[in-house]
PDB file of C-alpha atoms in Angstrom:
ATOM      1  CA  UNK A  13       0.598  17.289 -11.311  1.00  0.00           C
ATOM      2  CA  UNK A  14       4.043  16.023 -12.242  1.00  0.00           C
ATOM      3  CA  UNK A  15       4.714  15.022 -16.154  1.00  0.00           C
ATOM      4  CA  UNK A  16       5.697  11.490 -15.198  1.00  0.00           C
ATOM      5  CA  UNK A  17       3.241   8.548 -14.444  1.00  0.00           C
ATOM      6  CA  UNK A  18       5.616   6.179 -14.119  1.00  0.00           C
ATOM      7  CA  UNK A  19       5.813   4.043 -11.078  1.00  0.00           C
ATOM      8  CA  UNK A  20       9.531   2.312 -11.904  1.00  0.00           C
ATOM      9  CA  UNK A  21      11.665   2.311  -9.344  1.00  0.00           C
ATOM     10  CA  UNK A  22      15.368   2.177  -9.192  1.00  0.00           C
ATOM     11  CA  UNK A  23      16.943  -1.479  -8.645  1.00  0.00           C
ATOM     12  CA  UNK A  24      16.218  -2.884  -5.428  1.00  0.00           C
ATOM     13  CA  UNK A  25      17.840  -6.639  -4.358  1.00  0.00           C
ATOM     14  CA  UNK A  26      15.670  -9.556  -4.852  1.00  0.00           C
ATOM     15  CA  UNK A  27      13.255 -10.827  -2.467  1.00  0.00           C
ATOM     16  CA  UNK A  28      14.080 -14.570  -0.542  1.00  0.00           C
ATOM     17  CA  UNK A  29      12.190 -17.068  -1.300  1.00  0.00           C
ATOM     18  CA  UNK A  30       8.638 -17.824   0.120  1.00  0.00           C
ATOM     19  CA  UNK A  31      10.344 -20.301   2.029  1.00  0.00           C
ATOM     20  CA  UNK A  32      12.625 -17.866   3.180  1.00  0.00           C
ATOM     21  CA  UNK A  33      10.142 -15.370   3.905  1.00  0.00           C
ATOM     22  CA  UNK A  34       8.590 -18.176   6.064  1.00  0.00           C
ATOM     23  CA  UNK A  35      10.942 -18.757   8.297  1.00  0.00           C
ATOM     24  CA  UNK A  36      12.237 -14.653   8.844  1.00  0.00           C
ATOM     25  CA  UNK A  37       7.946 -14.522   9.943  1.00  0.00           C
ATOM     26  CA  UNK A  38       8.411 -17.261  12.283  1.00  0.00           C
ATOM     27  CA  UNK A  39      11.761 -15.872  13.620  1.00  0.00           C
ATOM     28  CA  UNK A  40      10.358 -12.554  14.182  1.00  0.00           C
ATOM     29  CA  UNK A  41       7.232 -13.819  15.670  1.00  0.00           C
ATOM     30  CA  UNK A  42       4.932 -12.824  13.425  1.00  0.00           C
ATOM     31  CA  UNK A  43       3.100 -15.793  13.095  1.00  0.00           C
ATOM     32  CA  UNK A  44       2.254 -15.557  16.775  1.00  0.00           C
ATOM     33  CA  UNK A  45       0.892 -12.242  16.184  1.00  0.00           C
ATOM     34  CA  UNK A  46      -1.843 -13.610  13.749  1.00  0.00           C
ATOM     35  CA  UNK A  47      -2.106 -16.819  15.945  1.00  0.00           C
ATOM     36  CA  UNK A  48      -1.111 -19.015  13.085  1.00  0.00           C
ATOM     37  CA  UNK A  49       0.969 -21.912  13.889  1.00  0.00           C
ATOM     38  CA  UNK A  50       4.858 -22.289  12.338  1.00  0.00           C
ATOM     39  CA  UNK A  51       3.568 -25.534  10.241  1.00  0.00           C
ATOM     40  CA  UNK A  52       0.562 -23.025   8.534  1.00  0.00           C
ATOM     41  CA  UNK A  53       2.975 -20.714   7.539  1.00  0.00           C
ATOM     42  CA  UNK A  54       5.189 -22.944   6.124  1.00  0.00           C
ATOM     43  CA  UNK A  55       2.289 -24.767   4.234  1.00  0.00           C
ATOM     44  CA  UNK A  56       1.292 -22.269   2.242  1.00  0.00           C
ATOM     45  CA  UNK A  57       4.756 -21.116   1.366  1.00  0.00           C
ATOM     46  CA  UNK A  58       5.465 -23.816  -0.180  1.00  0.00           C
ATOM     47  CA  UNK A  59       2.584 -23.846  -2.981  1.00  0.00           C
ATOM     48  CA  UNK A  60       4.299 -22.372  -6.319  1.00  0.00           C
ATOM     49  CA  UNK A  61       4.545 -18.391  -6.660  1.00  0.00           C
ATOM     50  CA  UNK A  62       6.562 -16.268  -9.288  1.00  0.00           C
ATOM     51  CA  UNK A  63       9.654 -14.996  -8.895  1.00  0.00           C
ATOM     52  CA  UNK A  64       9.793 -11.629  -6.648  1.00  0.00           C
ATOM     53  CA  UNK A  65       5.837 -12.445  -4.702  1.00  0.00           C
ATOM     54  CA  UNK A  66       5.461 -11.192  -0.839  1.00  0.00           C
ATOM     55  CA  UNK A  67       3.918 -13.341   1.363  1.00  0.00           C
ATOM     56  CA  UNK A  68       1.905 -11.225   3.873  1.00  0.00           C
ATOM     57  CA  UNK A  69      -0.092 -11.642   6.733  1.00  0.00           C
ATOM     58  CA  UNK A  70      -4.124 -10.408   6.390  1.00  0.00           C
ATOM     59  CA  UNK A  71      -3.854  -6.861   8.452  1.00  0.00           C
ATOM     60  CA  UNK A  72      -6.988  -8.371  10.502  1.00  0.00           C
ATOM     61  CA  UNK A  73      -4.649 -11.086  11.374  1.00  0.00           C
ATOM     62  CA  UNK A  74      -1.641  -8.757  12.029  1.00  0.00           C
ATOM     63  CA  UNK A  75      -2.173  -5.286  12.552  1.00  0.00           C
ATOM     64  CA  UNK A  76       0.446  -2.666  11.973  1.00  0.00           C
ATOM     65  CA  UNK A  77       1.577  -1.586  15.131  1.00  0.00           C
ATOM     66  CA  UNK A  78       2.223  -4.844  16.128  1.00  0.00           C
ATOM     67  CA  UNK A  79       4.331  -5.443  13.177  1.00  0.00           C
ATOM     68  CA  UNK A  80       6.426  -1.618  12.878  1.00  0.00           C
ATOM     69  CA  UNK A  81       8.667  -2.945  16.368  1.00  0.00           C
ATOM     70  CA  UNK A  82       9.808  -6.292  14.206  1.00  0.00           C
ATOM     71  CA  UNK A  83      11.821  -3.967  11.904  1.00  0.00           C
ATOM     72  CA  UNK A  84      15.531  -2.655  11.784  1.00  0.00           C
ATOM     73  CA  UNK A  85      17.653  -0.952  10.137  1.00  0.00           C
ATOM     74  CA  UNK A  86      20.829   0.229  11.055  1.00  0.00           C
ATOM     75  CA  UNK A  87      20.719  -2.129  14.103  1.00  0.00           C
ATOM     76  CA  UNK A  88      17.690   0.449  15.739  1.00  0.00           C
ATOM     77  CA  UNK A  89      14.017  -0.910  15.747  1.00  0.00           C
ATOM     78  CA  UNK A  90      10.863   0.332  14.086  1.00  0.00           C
ATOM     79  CA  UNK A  91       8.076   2.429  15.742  1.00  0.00           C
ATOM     80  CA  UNK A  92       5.303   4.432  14.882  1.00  0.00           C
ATOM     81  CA  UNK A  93       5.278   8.197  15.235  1.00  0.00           C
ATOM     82  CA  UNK A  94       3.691   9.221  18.595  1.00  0.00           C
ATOM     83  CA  UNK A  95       0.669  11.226  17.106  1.00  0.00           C
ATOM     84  CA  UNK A  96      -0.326   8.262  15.231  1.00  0.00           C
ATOM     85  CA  UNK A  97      -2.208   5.821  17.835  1.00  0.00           C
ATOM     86  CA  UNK A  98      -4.899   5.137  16.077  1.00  0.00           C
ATOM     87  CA  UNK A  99      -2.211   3.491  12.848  1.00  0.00           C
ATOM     88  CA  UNK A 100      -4.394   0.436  13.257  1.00  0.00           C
ATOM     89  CA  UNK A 101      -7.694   1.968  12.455  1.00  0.00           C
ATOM     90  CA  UNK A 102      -6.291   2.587   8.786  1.00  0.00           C
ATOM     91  CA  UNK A 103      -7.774   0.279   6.741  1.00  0.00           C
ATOM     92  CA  UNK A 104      -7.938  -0.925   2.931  1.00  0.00           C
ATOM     93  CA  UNK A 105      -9.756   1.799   1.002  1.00  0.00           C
ATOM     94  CA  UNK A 106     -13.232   0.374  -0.455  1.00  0.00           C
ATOM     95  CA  UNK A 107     -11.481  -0.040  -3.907  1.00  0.00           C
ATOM     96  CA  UNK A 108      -9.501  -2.710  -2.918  1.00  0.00           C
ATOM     97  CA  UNK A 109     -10.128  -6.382  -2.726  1.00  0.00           C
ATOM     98  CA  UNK A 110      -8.305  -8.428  -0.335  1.00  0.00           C
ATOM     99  CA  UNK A 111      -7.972 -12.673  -0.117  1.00  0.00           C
ATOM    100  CA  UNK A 112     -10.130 -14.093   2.272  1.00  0.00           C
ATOM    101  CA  UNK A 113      -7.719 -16.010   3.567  1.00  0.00           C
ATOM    102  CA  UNK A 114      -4.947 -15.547   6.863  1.00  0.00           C
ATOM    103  CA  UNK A 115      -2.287 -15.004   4.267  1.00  0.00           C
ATOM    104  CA  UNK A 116      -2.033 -14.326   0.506  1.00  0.00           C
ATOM    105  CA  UNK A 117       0.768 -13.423  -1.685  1.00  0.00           C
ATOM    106  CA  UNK A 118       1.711  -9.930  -3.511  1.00  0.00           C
ATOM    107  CA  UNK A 119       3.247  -9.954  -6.727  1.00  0.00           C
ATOM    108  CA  UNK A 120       4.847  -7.119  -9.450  1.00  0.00           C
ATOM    109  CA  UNK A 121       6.031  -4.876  -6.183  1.00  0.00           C
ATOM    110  CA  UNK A 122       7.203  -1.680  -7.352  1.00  0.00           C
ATOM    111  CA  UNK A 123       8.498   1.458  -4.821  1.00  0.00           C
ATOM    112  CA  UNK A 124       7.095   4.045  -7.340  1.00  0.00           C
ATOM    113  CA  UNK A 125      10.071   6.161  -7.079  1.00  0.00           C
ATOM    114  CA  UNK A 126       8.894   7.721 -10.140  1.00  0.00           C
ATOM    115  CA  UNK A 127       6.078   9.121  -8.585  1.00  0.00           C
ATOM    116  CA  UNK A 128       8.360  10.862  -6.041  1.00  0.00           C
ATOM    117  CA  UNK A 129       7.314  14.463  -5.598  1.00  0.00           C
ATOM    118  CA  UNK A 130       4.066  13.312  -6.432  1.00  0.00           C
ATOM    119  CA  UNK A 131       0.703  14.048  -3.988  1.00  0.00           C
ATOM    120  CA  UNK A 132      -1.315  10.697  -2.636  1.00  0.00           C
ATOM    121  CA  UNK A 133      -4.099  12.398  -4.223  1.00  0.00           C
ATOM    122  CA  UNK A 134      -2.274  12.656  -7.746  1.00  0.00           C
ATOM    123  CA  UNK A 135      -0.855   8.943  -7.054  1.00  0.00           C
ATOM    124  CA  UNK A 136      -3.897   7.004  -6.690  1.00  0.00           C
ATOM    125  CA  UNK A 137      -5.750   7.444 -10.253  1.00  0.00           C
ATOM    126  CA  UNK A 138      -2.279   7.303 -11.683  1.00  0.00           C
ATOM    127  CA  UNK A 139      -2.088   3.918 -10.362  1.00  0.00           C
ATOM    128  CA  UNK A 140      -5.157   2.510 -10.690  1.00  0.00           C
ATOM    129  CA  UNK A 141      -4.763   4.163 -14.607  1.00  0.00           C
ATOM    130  CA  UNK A 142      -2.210   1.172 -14.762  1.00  0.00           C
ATOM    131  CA  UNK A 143      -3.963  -1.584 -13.237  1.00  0.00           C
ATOM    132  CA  UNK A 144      -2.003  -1.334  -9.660  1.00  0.00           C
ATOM    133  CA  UNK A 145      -3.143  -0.981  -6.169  1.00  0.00           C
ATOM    134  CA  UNK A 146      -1.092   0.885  -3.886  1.00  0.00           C
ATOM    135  CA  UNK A 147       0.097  -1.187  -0.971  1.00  0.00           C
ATOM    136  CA  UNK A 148      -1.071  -1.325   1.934  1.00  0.00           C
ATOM    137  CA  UNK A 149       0.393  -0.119   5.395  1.00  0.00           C
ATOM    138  CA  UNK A 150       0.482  -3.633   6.898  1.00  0.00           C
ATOM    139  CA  UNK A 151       2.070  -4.561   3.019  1.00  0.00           C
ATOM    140  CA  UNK A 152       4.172  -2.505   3.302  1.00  0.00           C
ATOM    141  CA  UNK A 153       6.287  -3.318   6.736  1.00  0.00           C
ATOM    142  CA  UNK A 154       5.750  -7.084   5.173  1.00  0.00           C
ATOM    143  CA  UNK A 155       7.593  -5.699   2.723  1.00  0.00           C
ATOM    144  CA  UNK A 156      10.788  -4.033   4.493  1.00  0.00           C
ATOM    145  CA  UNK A 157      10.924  -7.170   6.815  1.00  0.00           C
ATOM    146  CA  UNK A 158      11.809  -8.976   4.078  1.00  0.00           C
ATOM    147  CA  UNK A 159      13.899  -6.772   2.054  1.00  0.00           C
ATOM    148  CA  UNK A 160      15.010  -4.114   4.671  1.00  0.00           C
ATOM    149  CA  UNK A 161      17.184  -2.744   1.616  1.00  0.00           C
ATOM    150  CA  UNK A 162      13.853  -1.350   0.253  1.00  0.00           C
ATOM    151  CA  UNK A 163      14.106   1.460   2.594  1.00  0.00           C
ATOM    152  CA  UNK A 164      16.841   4.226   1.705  1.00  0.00           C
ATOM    153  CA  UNK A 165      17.586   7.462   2.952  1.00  0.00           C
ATOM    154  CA  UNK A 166      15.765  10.060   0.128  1.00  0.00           C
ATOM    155  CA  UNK A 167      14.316   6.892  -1.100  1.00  0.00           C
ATOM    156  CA  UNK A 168      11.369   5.516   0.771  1.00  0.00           C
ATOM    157  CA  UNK A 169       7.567   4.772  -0.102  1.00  0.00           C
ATOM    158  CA  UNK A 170       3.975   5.687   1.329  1.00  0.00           C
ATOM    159  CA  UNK A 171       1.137   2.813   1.626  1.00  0.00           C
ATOM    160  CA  UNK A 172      -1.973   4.842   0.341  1.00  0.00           C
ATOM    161  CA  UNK A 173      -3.833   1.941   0.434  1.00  0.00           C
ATOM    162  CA  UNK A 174      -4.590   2.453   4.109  1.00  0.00           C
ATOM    163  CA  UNK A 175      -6.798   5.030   5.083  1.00  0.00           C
ATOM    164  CA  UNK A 176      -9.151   6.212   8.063  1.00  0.00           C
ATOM    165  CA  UNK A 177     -12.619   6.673   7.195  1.00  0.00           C
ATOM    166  CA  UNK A 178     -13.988   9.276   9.736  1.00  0.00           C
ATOM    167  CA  UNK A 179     -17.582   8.886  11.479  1.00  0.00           C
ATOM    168  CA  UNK A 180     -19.098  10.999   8.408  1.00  0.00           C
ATOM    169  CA  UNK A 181     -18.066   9.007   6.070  1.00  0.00           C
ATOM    170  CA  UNK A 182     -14.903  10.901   4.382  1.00  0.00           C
ATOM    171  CA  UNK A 183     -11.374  10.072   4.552  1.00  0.00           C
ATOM    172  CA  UNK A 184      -9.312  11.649   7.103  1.00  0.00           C
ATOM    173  CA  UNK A 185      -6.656  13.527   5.236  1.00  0.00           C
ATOM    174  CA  UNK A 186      -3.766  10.989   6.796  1.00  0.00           C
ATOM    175  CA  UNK A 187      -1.800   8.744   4.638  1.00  0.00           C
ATOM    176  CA  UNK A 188       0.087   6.731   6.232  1.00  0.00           C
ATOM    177  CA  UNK A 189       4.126   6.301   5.006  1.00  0.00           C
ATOM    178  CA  UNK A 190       7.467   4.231   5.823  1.00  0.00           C
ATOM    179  CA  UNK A 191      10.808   6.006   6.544  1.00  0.00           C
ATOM    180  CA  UNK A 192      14.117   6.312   7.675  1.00  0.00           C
ATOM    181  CA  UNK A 193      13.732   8.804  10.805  1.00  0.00           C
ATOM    182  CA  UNK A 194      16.204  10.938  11.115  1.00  0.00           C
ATOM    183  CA  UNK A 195      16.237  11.332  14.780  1.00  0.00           C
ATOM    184  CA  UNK A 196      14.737  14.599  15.638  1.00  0.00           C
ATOM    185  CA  UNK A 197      11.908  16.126  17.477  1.00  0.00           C
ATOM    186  CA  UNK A 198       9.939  13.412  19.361  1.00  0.00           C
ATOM    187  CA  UNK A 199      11.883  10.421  17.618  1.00  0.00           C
ATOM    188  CA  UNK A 200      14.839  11.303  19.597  1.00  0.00           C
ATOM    189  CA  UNK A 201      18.143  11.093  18.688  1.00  0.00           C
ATOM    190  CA  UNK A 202      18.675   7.776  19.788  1.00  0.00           C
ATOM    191  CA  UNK A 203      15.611   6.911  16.485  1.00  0.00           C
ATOM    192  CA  UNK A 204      17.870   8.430  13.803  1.00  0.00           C
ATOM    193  CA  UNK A 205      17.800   6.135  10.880  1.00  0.00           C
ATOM    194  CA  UNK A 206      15.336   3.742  12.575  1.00  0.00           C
ATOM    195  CA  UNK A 207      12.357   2.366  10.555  1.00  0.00           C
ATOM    196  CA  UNK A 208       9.378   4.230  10.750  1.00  0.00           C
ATOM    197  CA  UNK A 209       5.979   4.442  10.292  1.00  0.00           C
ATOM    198  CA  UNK A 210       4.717   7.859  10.016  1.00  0.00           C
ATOM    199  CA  UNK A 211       1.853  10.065   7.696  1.00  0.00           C
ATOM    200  CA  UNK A 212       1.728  12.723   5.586  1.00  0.00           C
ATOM    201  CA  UNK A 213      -1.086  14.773   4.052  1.00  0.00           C
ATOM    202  CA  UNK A 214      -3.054  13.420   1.098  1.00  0.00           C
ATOM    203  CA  UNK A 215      -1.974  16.714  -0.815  1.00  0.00           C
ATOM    204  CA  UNK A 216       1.558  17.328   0.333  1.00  0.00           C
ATOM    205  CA  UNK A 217       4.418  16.540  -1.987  1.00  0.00           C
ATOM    206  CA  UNK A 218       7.203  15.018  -0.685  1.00  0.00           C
ATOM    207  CA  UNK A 219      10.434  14.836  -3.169  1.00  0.00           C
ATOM    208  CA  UNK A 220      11.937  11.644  -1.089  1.00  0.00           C
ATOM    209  CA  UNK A 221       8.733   9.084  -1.047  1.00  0.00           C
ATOM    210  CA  UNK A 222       7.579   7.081  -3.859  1.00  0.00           C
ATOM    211  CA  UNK A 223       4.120   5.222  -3.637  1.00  0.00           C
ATOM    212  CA  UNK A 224       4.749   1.510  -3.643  1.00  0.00           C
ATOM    213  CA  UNK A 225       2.109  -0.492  -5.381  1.00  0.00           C
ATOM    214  CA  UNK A 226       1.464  -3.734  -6.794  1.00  0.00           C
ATOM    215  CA  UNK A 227       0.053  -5.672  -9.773  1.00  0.00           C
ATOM    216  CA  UNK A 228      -2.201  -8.233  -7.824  1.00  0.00           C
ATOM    217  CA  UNK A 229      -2.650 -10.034  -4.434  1.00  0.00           C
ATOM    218  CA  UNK A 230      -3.772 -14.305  -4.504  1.00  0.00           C
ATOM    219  CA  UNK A 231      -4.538 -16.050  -1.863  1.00  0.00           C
ATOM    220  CA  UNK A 232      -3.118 -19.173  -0.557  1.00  0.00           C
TER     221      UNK A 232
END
């Protein structure tokens, strides 16, 4: 395992205001997705929140590969890798608590670049050793649709909070990540530098992914 169990991650630009964050979900749509109406959404973004929160929609309400298309970056939409069709059977791992509630807020969002080079299966005690739950996938494209900035070329972030639990009873060895593709293979070339939403092996290292976490999720 790596030395470092640090999770800081370089500067990233503010997140808008809930407000903000409102309206960009009703722009793209999202709200439709979770059949919420524009005047829900905008209720519950107004109740106070702390500087830097996420408002996210419950992944029962909006499931991920709904969501990946609403993304850009670099002018080229988001999409989930072709051997990944069953993205929206990943769900929260039994260690995590989410709000009951249609949407709920994240707050203390962290990319975990310092856990770059770092396994899932080293990641996940290190977090929870600090008191953080990794995000999950449907968190996680919340997250870049707000702050597209978040994603960077050698600088993205896996959402090992999502995982498939197979009929046995184990967890398939998928974790699912968020990236910058660069346009080869199956992507295509026309894909390069496009959001997307991809796996990787719970004991693979990967030098250019950080596991993005956070300190607590509220409902609203």
């Amino acid at each position: 395992m790596p030395d470092s169990a640090s999770v800081t991650s370089t500067l990233l630009p503010a997140l808008p205001s809930l407000g903000t964050q409102a309206e960009r979900l009703i722009e793209s749509g999202v709200h439709e997705i979770a059949g919420l109406s524009a005047a829900e959404v905008r209720a519950v973004a107004a109740a106070p929140a702390e500087d830097g929160a996420l408002l996210a929609v419950h992944p029962e309400h909006a499931p991920a590969a709904a969501l990946a298309p609403l993304l850009r970056h670099d002018g080229r939409p988001g999409f989930v890798v072709t051997d990944m069709t069953d993205v929206d059977l990943f769900a929260p791992l039994d260690t995590l608590t989410l709000p009951d509630a249609p949407l709920y807020v994240l707050t203390g969002l962290d990319r975990g670049d310092g856990m770059a080079n770092w396994s899932p299966d080293e990641a996940l005690p290190a977090l929870t050793a600090q008191d953080r739950t990794p995000l999950l996938l449907s968190e996680g494209i919340h997250w870049v649709l707000q702050q597209p900035a978040v994603l960077e070329r050698n600088h993205c972030f896996m959402t090992i909070g999502s995982r498939l639990r197979k009929a046995n009873g184990g967890l398939d060895s998928r974790t699912p990540a968020i990236w910058l593709s660069n346009g080869t293979g199956r992507d295509g070339r026309e894909r390069r530098n496009a959001p997307k939403v991809g796996w990787c092996w719970a004991g693979n290292r990967h030098t250019w992914l950080g596991f993005a976490s956070t300190a607590g999720r509220r409902g609203r």
